[in-house]
């Protein structure tokens, strides 16, 4: 019995930790798994040779439309193949099961559910009562309750990275993404975490608590990778890596001794202090990513619900930089109810933090988030976002907020010129008075792309990789 994970070709180079973990759980249960390019001939060929088959689609919002349409094409040819959709879009919008061709939706954590599904199908048992699944049954939809979250993450196998090896770039030095914890206790209005926590709370479970693997389990995974890919560096994608100071202390000592490879991690400004940052610096942290998000106090504290002062953010940045760690920030422009002046306040705060690179997005208002409801109530959303966000393309550069074309251009131009302005704040008056008003988005996009390439080259943790990445970006080696 085989579980296929069809994936849109361009998205395969990303780090799909969810699929890797599901694959590991399934393999441990004795099933075969494979990631396949979501192209008809390829998937049909696999199905022909491996029935019975489950098609499992990990579905963030930007792939929802693609996955639904692709799945339907396959189901029209092989109606007995079982299709299941999981991931963020399915979790927050399980109503997507109403689309023709979808047999089931997995809500929340999927490891236990997909294992039960594969087991039942393999044994010819019904699948309609499996917890976490919404399942179609004779034209009706069975909405099963959630099961508790995985309490002890050490019980999960290490992510199955082999499943992606055929699709990875030729670069043997690529970074490895992994995580030590699940969950976040904060309630930023644009983030899925508060909806996720609410979803579980409604069924009597607490999801607010951060669940963290033991240090030994986490280090064990890293040692395994180090043996197989000796020149890599790690990116720890925990929402906030520096939580739990005791854990960090133990991790730092063992990591330095047993792994000793540069790493990158994410922090939240209010969790930063000199003790914890100097610990991870000693262990090998070379770059930290931290959310600044918005420079205006009202937007940051009330609209985004990130209750941190500017001083706290600047101080956290100072601690990071004083410890000799590079700082990349995350920012969001075009927050509902904000103005372009507010976005320039964000730029000023980044400049004050002396960010080495400022990553900037235009606000997304995903369904079921608080910011979506806030925007909807204030009539700020485009129709297409109210109808079905899955239809929206180009998610990183278009705004869900109703803007006239002139404002949309200002926002897009500022996005492209943001990080370079943070680096060279003396150009800000020119950017503000003139540059963002000119119809030169294509030129600014070029500046933006090349600045990013340059930064990657400059700050990648390994020198050899810097050269490789640069050559790769220019001549596609
Ligand atoms: S701190 Fe980060 S992960 Fe946590 S809720 Fe806010 S944005 Fe989400």
Coordinates of C-alpha atoms and ligand atoms in Angstrom, one line a residue:
X1 CA 0.0 0.0 0.0
X2 CA 1.5 3.3 -1.1
X3 CA 0.8 6.8 0.0
X4 CA 1.6 9.4 -2.7
X5 CA 2.2 13.0 -1.9
X6 CA 1.6 14.9 -5.2
X7 CA 3.2 18.3 -5.2
X8 CA 3.2 21.3 -7.5
X9 CA 6.6 21.2 -9.2
X10 CA 7.9 24.7 -8.1
X11 CA 7.0 24.2 -4.5
X12 CA 9.1 21.0 -4.1
X13 CA 12.3 22.8 -3.3
X14 CA 10.8 24.2 -0.1
X15 CA 11.2 22.4 3.2
X16 CA 8.1 20.4 3.8
X17 CA 8.6 19.2 7.3
X18 CA 5.0 18.2 7.7
X19 CA 5.2 15.8 4.8
X20 CA 8.6 14.5 6.0
X21 CA 7.1 13.7 9.4
X22 CA 4.0 12.0 8.0
X23 CA 6.1 10.0 5.7
X24 CA 8.3 8.9 8.6
X25 CA 5.2 7.8 10.6
X26 CA 3.8 5.9 7.7
X27 CA 7.1 4.1 6.9
X28 CA 7.3 3.2 10.6
X29 CA 3.9 1.7 10.2
X30 CA 5.0 -0.5 7.3
X31 CA 3.6 1.6 4.4
X32 CA 5.4 2.9 1.3
X33 CA 5.5 6.6 0.7
X34 CA 6.6 8.8 -2.2
X35 CA 6.6 12.4 -3.1
X36 CA 5.6 12.9 -6.8
X37 CA 5.4 15.8 -9.1
X38 CA 1.7 16.7 -9.5
X39 CA 1.5 16.1 -13.3
X40 CA -1.1 13.8 -14.7
X41 CA 1.1 11.3 -16.6
X42 CA 3.5 10.9 -13.6
X43 CA 0.8 10.3 -11.0
X44 CA -1.4 8.1 -13.2
X45 CA 1.6 5.9 -14.0
X46 CA 2.3 5.5 -10.2
X47 CA -1.3 4.7 -9.4
X48 CA -1.5 2.1 -12.2
X49 CA 1.4 0.3 -10.6
X50 CA 0.5 0.6 -7.0
X51 CA -3.2 0.3 -6.2
X52 CA -4.7 0.7 -3.6
X53 CA -3.3 4.2 -3.2
X54 CA -3.9 7.2 -1.0
X55 CA -3.2 10.6 -2.5
X56 CA -2.2 13.0 0.3
X57 CA -2.1 16.7 -0.4
X58 CA -0.3 19.0 2.0
X59 CA -2.2 22.2 1.3
X60 CA -1.2 25.7 2.3
X61 CA -3.6 28.3 1.0
X62 CA -1.5 29.3 -2.0
X63 CA -1.7 25.7 -3.3
X64 CA -5.3 25.0 -2.4
X65 CA -6.7 25.8 -5.9
X66 CA -4.0 23.9 -7.7
X67 CA -4.3 20.8 -5.5
X68 CA -8.1 20.7 -5.8
X69 CA -8.0 21.0 -9.6
X70 CA -5.2 18.5 -10.0
X71 CA -6.8 16.0 -7.7
X72 CA -10.1 16.2 -9.6
X73 CA -8.3 15.3 -12.8
X74 CA -6.9 12.2 -11.2
X75 CA -10.1 11.2 -9.5
X76 CA -11.9 11.4 -12.8
X77 CA -9.6 8.7 -14.2
X78 CA -9.3 6.6 -11.0
X79 CA -12.3 7.1 -8.8
X80 CA -11.2 4.4 -6.3
X81 CA -8.0 6.2 -5.2
X82 CA -8.6 7.8 -1.9
X83 CA -7.7 11.5 -1.7
X84 CA -7.0 13.4 1.5
X85 CA -6.1 17.1 2.1
X86 CA -4.3 18.3 5.2
X87 CA -2.1 21.3 6.2
X88 CA -3.1 24.8 7.1
X89 CA -5.8 25.5 4.5
X90 CA -7.6 22.2 5.2
X91 CA -7.4 22.8 9.0
X92 CA -8.9 26.3 8.9
X93 CA -11.2 25.8 5.9
X94 CA -12.3 22.1 6.2
X95 CA -15.4 23.1 4.1
X96 CA -13.1 22.6 1.2
X97 CA -14.1 19.0 1.4
X98 CA -17.2 20.0 -0.6
X99 CA -15.1 20.3 -3.7
X100 CA -15.7 17.4 -6.1
X101 CA -13.0 14.7 -5.8
X102 CA -11.9 15.3 -2.2
X103 CA -12.6 12.2 0.0
X104 CA -11.3 13.5 3.3
X105 CA -9.9 16.5 5.1
X106 CA -7.4 16.3 8.0
X107 CA -7.9 19.0 10.6
X108 CA -5.0 19.7 13.0
X109 CA -2.1 17.4 13.6
X110 CA -2.1 14.7 11.0
X111 CA 0.3 12.0 12.1
X112 CA -2.1 9.8 14.0
X113 CA -5.0 10.3 11.5
X114 CA -3.0 9.4 8.4
X115 CA -1.6 6.3 10.0
X116 CA -5.1 5.2 11.0
X117 CA -6.4 6.0 7.5
X118 CA -3.7 3.9 5.8
X119 CA -4.2 1.1 8.3
X120 CA -8.0 1.0 7.8
X121 CA -7.8 1.2 4.0
X122 CA -5.1 -1.5 3.9
X123 CA -7.3 -3.8 6.1
X124 CA -10.5 -3.0 4.2
X125 CA -12.0 -1.3 7.3
X126 CA -14.3 1.8 7.2
X127 CA -12.5 5.1 7.5
X128 CA -15.5 7.3 8.5
X129 CA -14.8 7.3 12.3
X130 CA -11.2 8.4 12.3
X131 CA -10.5 11.3 14.7
X132 CA -9.3 14.5 13.0
X133 CA -10.9 13.6 9.7
X134 CA -13.9 15.0 7.9
X135 CA -14.9 12.2 5.5
X136 CA -17.5 12.0 2.7
X137 CA -19.9 9.2 3.2
X138 CA -22.8 8.6 0.7
X139 CA -22.9 12.3 -0.2
X140 CA -22.9 13.4 3.5
X141 CA -19.9 14.7 5.4
X142 CA -18.8 13.0 8.7
X143 CA -17.1 15.5 10.9
X144 CA -15.1 13.6 13.5
X145 CA -13.7 15.2 16.6
X146 CA -10.0 16.0 17.2
X147 CA -7.7 13.7 19.0
X148 CA -5.3 15.2 21.6
X149 CA -2.1 16.7 20.3
X150 CA 1.0 14.6 20.4
X151 CA 2.1 15.2 24.0
X152 CA 5.6 13.8 23.8
X153 CA 7.2 14.8 20.5
X154 CA 10.1 12.4 21.2
X155 CA 7.7 9.6 20.3
X156 CA 7.6 10.8 16.6
X157 CA 10.3 9.4 14.3
X158 CA 12.7 11.9 12.8
X159 CA 11.4 13.6 9.6
X160 CA 12.0 11.4 6.5
X161 CA 14.2 13.7 4.4
X162 CA 15.0 10.9 1.9
X163 CA 11.5 11.3 0.4
X164 CA 12.6 14.7 -1.1
X165 CA 16.1 13.8 -2.2
X166 CA 15.1 13.2 -5.8
X167 CA 13.8 16.7 -6.0
X168 CA 16.4 18.7 -4.2
X169 CA 18.8 21.1 -6.0
X170 CA 22.2 19.9 -6.9
X171 CA 23.6 22.1 -4.2
X172 CA 25.0 19.6 -1.7
X173 CA 25.4 22.3 0.9
X174 CA 21.8 23.3 1.2
X175 CA 20.6 24.2 4.7
X176 CA 18.5 21.8 6.6
X177 CA 15.4 23.0 8.3
X178 CA 14.1 21.3 11.4
X179 CA 12.3 22.2 14.6
X180 CA 12.5 21.3 18.2
X181 CA 9.0 22.4 19.4
X182 CA 5.4 22.9 18.4
X183 CA 3.0 25.6 19.5
X184 CA 3.2 29.2 20.4
X185 CA 1.5 30.9 23.4
X186 CA 1.0 34.3 21.7
X187 CA -1.9 35.7 19.9
X188 CA -0.7 37.8 17.0
X189 CA -3.8 38.5 15.0
X190 CA -2.4 37.6 11.6
X191 CA -0.9 34.3 12.7
X192 CA -2.6 30.9 12.6
X193 CA -1.5 30.0 16.1
X194 CA -4.4 31.7 18.0
X195 CA -7.0 30.0 15.7
X196 CA -5.1 26.7 16.1
X197 CA -5.2 27.0 19.9
X198 CA -8.9 28.0 19.7
X199 CA -9.7 25.0 17.5
X200 CA -8.3 22.6 20.1
X201 CA -9.7 24.5 23.1
X202 CA -13.2 24.2 21.7
X203 CA -12.8 20.5 21.9
X204 CA -11.4 20.5 25.4
X205 CA -7.7 20.4 24.7
X206 CA -5.0 22.9 25.6
X207 CA -2.8 23.7 22.7
X208 CA -1.3 26.9 24.2
X209 CA 1.5 25.0 25.9
X210 CA 4.7 24.8 23.9
X211 CA 5.6 21.1 23.4
X212 CA 9.3 20.6 23.1
X213 CA 11.4 17.6 22.2
X214 CA 14.1 16.5 24.7
X215 CA 17.5 18.0 23.9
X216 CA 18.9 14.5 23.4
X217 CA 16.2 13.6 20.8
X218 CA 16.7 16.9 18.9
X219 CA 20.5 16.6 19.0
X220 CA 20.2 12.9 17.9
X221 CA 18.4 14.1 14.7
X222 CA 21.1 16.7 14.0
X223 CA 23.9 14.3 14.4
X224 CA 22.3 12.0 11.9
X225 CA 22.1 14.7 9.3
X226 CA 25.6 15.8 10.1
X227 CA 26.9 12.3 9.3
X228 CA 25.0 12.3 6.0
X229 CA 25.5 15.9 4.8
X230 CA 28.7 17.1 6.6
X231 CA 28.9 20.6 5.1
X232 CA 25.3 21.8 5.9
X233 CA 24.1 24.3 8.3
X234 CA 20.8 24.2 10.2
X235 CA 17.9 26.5 10.3
X236 CA 15.7 25.9 13.3
X237 CA 12.2 27.0 12.4
X238 CA 10.7 26.8 15.9
X239 CA 8.4 29.8 16.2
X240 CA 10.5 31.1 19.2
X241 CA 13.7 29.1 19.6
X242 CA 14.9 30.8 22.8
X243 CA 12.0 29.8 25.1
X244 CA 12.8 27.7 28.1
X245 CA 16.2 28.9 29.3
X246 CA 17.1 25.6 31.0
X247 CA 16.5 23.7 27.7
X248 CA 18.6 26.3 25.8
X249 CA 21.5 25.8 28.3
X250 CA 21.5 22.1 27.9
X251 CA 21.1 22.3 24.2
X252 CA 23.9 24.8 23.7
X253 CA 26.4 22.7 25.7
X254 CA 25.6 19.5 23.9
X255 CA 25.3 21.1 20.5
X256 CA 28.7 22.6 20.7
X257 CA 30.2 19.3 21.7
X258 CA 28.3 17.0 19.4
X259 CA 27.2 18.9 16.4
X260 CA 29.1 22.2 16.1
X261 CA 27.7 23.5 12.8
X262 CA 26.5 27.1 12.4
X263 CA 22.8 27.6 12.8
X264 CA 20.0 30.1 12.3
X265 CA 17.0 30.5 14.6
X266 CA 13.9 32.6 15.2
X267 CA 13.2 34.6 18.3
X268 CA 10.5 37.0 19.6
X269 CA 11.9 40.3 21.1
X270 CA 10.3 39.8 24.5
X271 CA 12.0 36.4 24.9
X272 CA 15.5 37.9 24.2
X273 CA 18.0 38.5 27.0
X274 CA 21.7 38.5 27.1
X275 CA 22.0 35.1 28.9
X276 CA 20.1 33.2 26.4
X277 CA 21.6 34.9 23.3
X278 CA 25.1 34.5 24.6
X279 CA 24.4 30.8 25.2
X280 CA 23.2 30.2 21.6
X281 CA 26.1 32.3 20.3
X282 CA 28.5 30.0 22.0
X283 CA 26.7 27.0 20.6
X284 CA 27.1 28.4 17.0
X285 CA 24.2 30.7 16.2
X286 CA 25.3 33.0 13.4
X287 CA 22.0 34.6 12.4
X288 CA 18.7 35.4 14.2
X289 CA 15.4 36.2 12.6
X290 CA 13.1 38.4 14.6
X291 CA 9.7 39.9 14.0
X292 CA 9.6 43.7 14.2
X293 CA 6.4 43.7 12.1
X294 CA 5.1 47.3 12.6
X295 CA 6.7 50.5 13.8
X296 CA 3.5 52.3 14.8
X297 CA 2.5 51.5 18.4
X298 CA -1.2 51.3 17.8
X299 CA -0.9 49.1 14.7
X300 CA 1.6 46.8 16.5
X301 CA -0.1 46.6 19.9
X302 CA -3.8 46.9 19.1
X303 CA -4.2 45.7 15.5
X304 CA -1.5 43.0 15.4
X305 CA -1.7 42.3 19.2
X306 CA 2.1 42.2 19.6
X307 CA 2.3 43.9 22.9
X308 CA 5.9 45.1 22.8
X309 CA 7.3 48.6 23.1
X310 CA 9.7 50.0 20.5
X311 CA 12.4 50.2 23.2
X312 CA 12.0 46.5 23.9
X313 CA 12.4 45.7 20.3
X314 CA 15.4 47.9 19.8
X315 CA 17.0 46.6 23.0
X316 CA 16.5 43.0 21.8
X317 CA 18.2 43.9 18.5
X318 CA 21.1 45.4 20.4
X319 CA 21.6 42.3 22.5
X320 CA 21.7 40.2 19.3
X321 CA 24.1 42.4 17.5
X322 CA 26.3 43.0 20.5
X323 CA 26.7 39.2 20.7
X324 CA 28.1 39.3 17.1
X325 CA 25.0 37.6 15.6
X326 CA 23.5 38.9 12.3
X327 CA 19.9 40.1 12.6
X328 CA 17.2 39.6 9.9
X329 CA 13.8 41.1 10.7
X330 CA 10.3 40.3 9.5
X331 CA 7.9 43.1 8.7
X332 CA 4.4 43.5 7.4
X333 CA 3.3 46.4 5.2
X334 CA -0.3 47.4 4.4
X335 CA -1.8 46.3 7.7
X336 CA -5.6 46.9 7.6
X337 CA -6.4 50.4 8.9
X338 CA -2.7 51.5 8.6
X339 CA -1.3 54.2 6.3
X340 CA 1.8 54.5 4.2
X341 CA 3.2 56.8 6.9
X342 CA 2.8 53.9 9.3
X343 CA 4.9 51.7 7.0
X344 CA 7.6 54.3 7.0
X345 CA 7.5 54.2 10.9
X346 CA 8.2 50.4 10.4
X347 CA 11.2 51.3 8.2
X348 CA 12.5 53.7 10.8
X349 CA 12.3 51.1 13.6
X350 CA 14.2 48.6 11.5
X351 CA 16.9 51.2 10.8
X352 CA 17.1 51.9 14.6
X353 CA 17.5 48.1 15.2
X354 CA 20.3 48.1 12.6
X355 CA 18.8 45.1 10.9
X356 CA 21.2 43.4 8.5
X357 CA 18.3 42.5 6.3
X358 CA 14.6 43.4 6.6
X359 CA 12.3 40.8 5.1
X360 CA 9.0 42.5 4.3
X361 CA 5.6 41.1 3.3
X362 CA 2.4 42.8 2.4
X363 CA -0.2 41.7 4.9
X364 CA -2.2 38.6 4.2
X365 CA -5.5 38.2 5.9
X366 CA -6.2 34.5 6.0
X367 CA -9.6 33.2 6.8
X368 CA -10.2 32.3 10.4
X369 CA -7.5 34.7 11.6
X370 CA -8.5 37.6 13.8
X371 CA -7.1 40.1 11.2
X372 CA -9.3 38.6 8.6
X373 CA -12.4 39.3 10.7
X374 CA -11.1 42.7 11.6
X375 CA -10.7 43.6 7.9
X376 CA -14.0 42.1 6.9
X377 CA -15.9 44.0 9.6
X378 CA -14.3 47.3 8.4
X379 CA -15.1 46.5 4.8
X380 CA -11.4 46.5 3.9
X381 CA -11.2 43.3 2.0
X382 CA -11.2 42.7 -1.7
X383 CA -14.2 40.6 -2.8
X384 CA -12.0 37.7 -3.9
X385 CA -10.7 37.4 -0.4
X386 CA -14.1 37.2 1.1
X387 CA -15.3 34.7 -1.5
X388 CA -12.4 32.3 -1.5
X389 CA -8.8 33.1 -0.6
X390 CA -7.7 29.9 -2.4
X391 CA -8.3 31.7 -5.6
X392 CA -5.8 34.4 -4.9
X393 CA -2.4 34.1 -6.6
X394 CA 0.8 36.0 -6.1
X395 CA 0.4 35.9 -2.3
X396 CA 3.6 37.6 -1.4
X397 CA 3.1 40.8 -3.4
X398 CA -0.6 41.6 -3.7
X399 CA -2.6 43.2 -0.9
X400 CA -5.9 41.8 0.3
X401 CA -6.9 45.3 1.4
X402 CA -8.9 47.4 -1.0
X403 CA -6.5 50.0 -2.4
X404 CA -6.8 52.4 -5.2
X405 CA -4.2 51.6 -8.0
X406 CA -2.0 54.5 -6.8
X407 CA -1.8 53.3 -3.2
X408 CA -1.2 49.8 -4.4
X409 CA 1.8 51.0 -6.4
X410 CA 3.2 52.9 -3.4
X411 CA 3.0 49.8 -1.3
X412 CA 4.6 47.6 -3.9
X413 CA 7.4 50.0 -4.5
X414 CA 8.0 50.4 -0.8
X415 CA 8.2 46.7 -0.4
X416 CA 10.9 46.5 -3.0
X417 CA 12.9 49.4 -1.6
X418 CA 12.4 48.6 2.1
X419 CA 15.5 46.6 3.0
X420 CA 17.9 48.7 1.1
X421 CA 16.4 51.8 2.8
X422 CA 16.9 50.1 6.2
X423 CA 20.5 49.5 5.3
X424 CA 21.1 53.0 4.0
X425 CA 18.6 55.2 5.9
X426 CA 19.9 58.4 4.3
X427 CA 18.0 57.5 1.1
X428 CA 14.7 57.4 3.0
X429 CA 13.6 61.0 2.3
X430 CA 14.2 60.4 -1.4
X431 CA 12.3 57.1 -1.3
X432 CA 9.4 58.7 0.5
X433 CA 9.1 61.9 -1.6
X434 CA 9.9 60.6 -5.0
X435 CA 10.9 57.0 -5.6
X436 CA 7.8 55.2 -4.4
X437 CA 5.6 57.4 -6.5
X438 CA 7.4 56.6 -9.8
X439 CA 6.1 53.8 -12.1
X440 CA 9.4 51.9 -11.8
X441 CA 8.3 48.8 -10.0
X442 CA 10.2 46.6 -12.4
X443 CA 13.4 48.4 -11.7
X444 CA 12.8 48.3 -8.0
X445 CA 12.1 44.6 -8.2
X446 CA 15.5 44.1 -9.8
X447 CA 17.2 46.1 -7.0
X448 CA 15.2 44.0 -4.4
X449 CA 16.2 40.6 -6.0
X450 CA 19.8 41.5 -6.3
X451 CA 20.1 43.0 -2.9
X452 CA 18.7 39.8 -1.5
X453 CA 21.2 37.7 -3.4
X454 CA 24.0 39.8 -2.2
X455 CA 22.8 39.5 1.4
X456 CA 22.6 35.8 1.1
X457 CA 26.1 35.7 -0.2
X458 CA 27.3 37.9 2.5
X459 CA 25.7 36.3 5.5
X460 CA 25.4 32.6 4.7
X461 CA 27.0 30.7 7.5
X462 CA 29.6 28.9 5.4
X463 CA 32.0 30.7 3.2
X464 CA 32.1 28.0 0.6
X465 CA 28.4 28.0 0.4
X466 CA 28.4 31.8 -0.1
X467 CA 30.4 31.3 -3.3
X468 CA 28.2 28.4 -4.4
X469 CA 24.9 30.3 -3.7
X470 CA 26.2 33.3 -5.6
X471 CA 27.2 31.3 -8.7
X472 CA 23.9 29.3 -8.4
X473 CA 21.9 32.5 -8.4
X474 CA 23.7 34.0 -11.4
X475 CA 24.3 31.0 -13.7
X476 CA 22.1 28.3 -12.2
X477 CA 24.8 25.7 -11.7
Ligands
LIG1 S1 4.8 35.0 18.1 FE1 5.1 34.4 16.0 S2 4.3 32.2 16.0 FE2 3.6 33.2 17.9 S3 1.6 33.9 17.4 FE3 3.0 35.6 17.1 S4 3.5 35.5 14.9 FE4 2.6 33.5 15.5

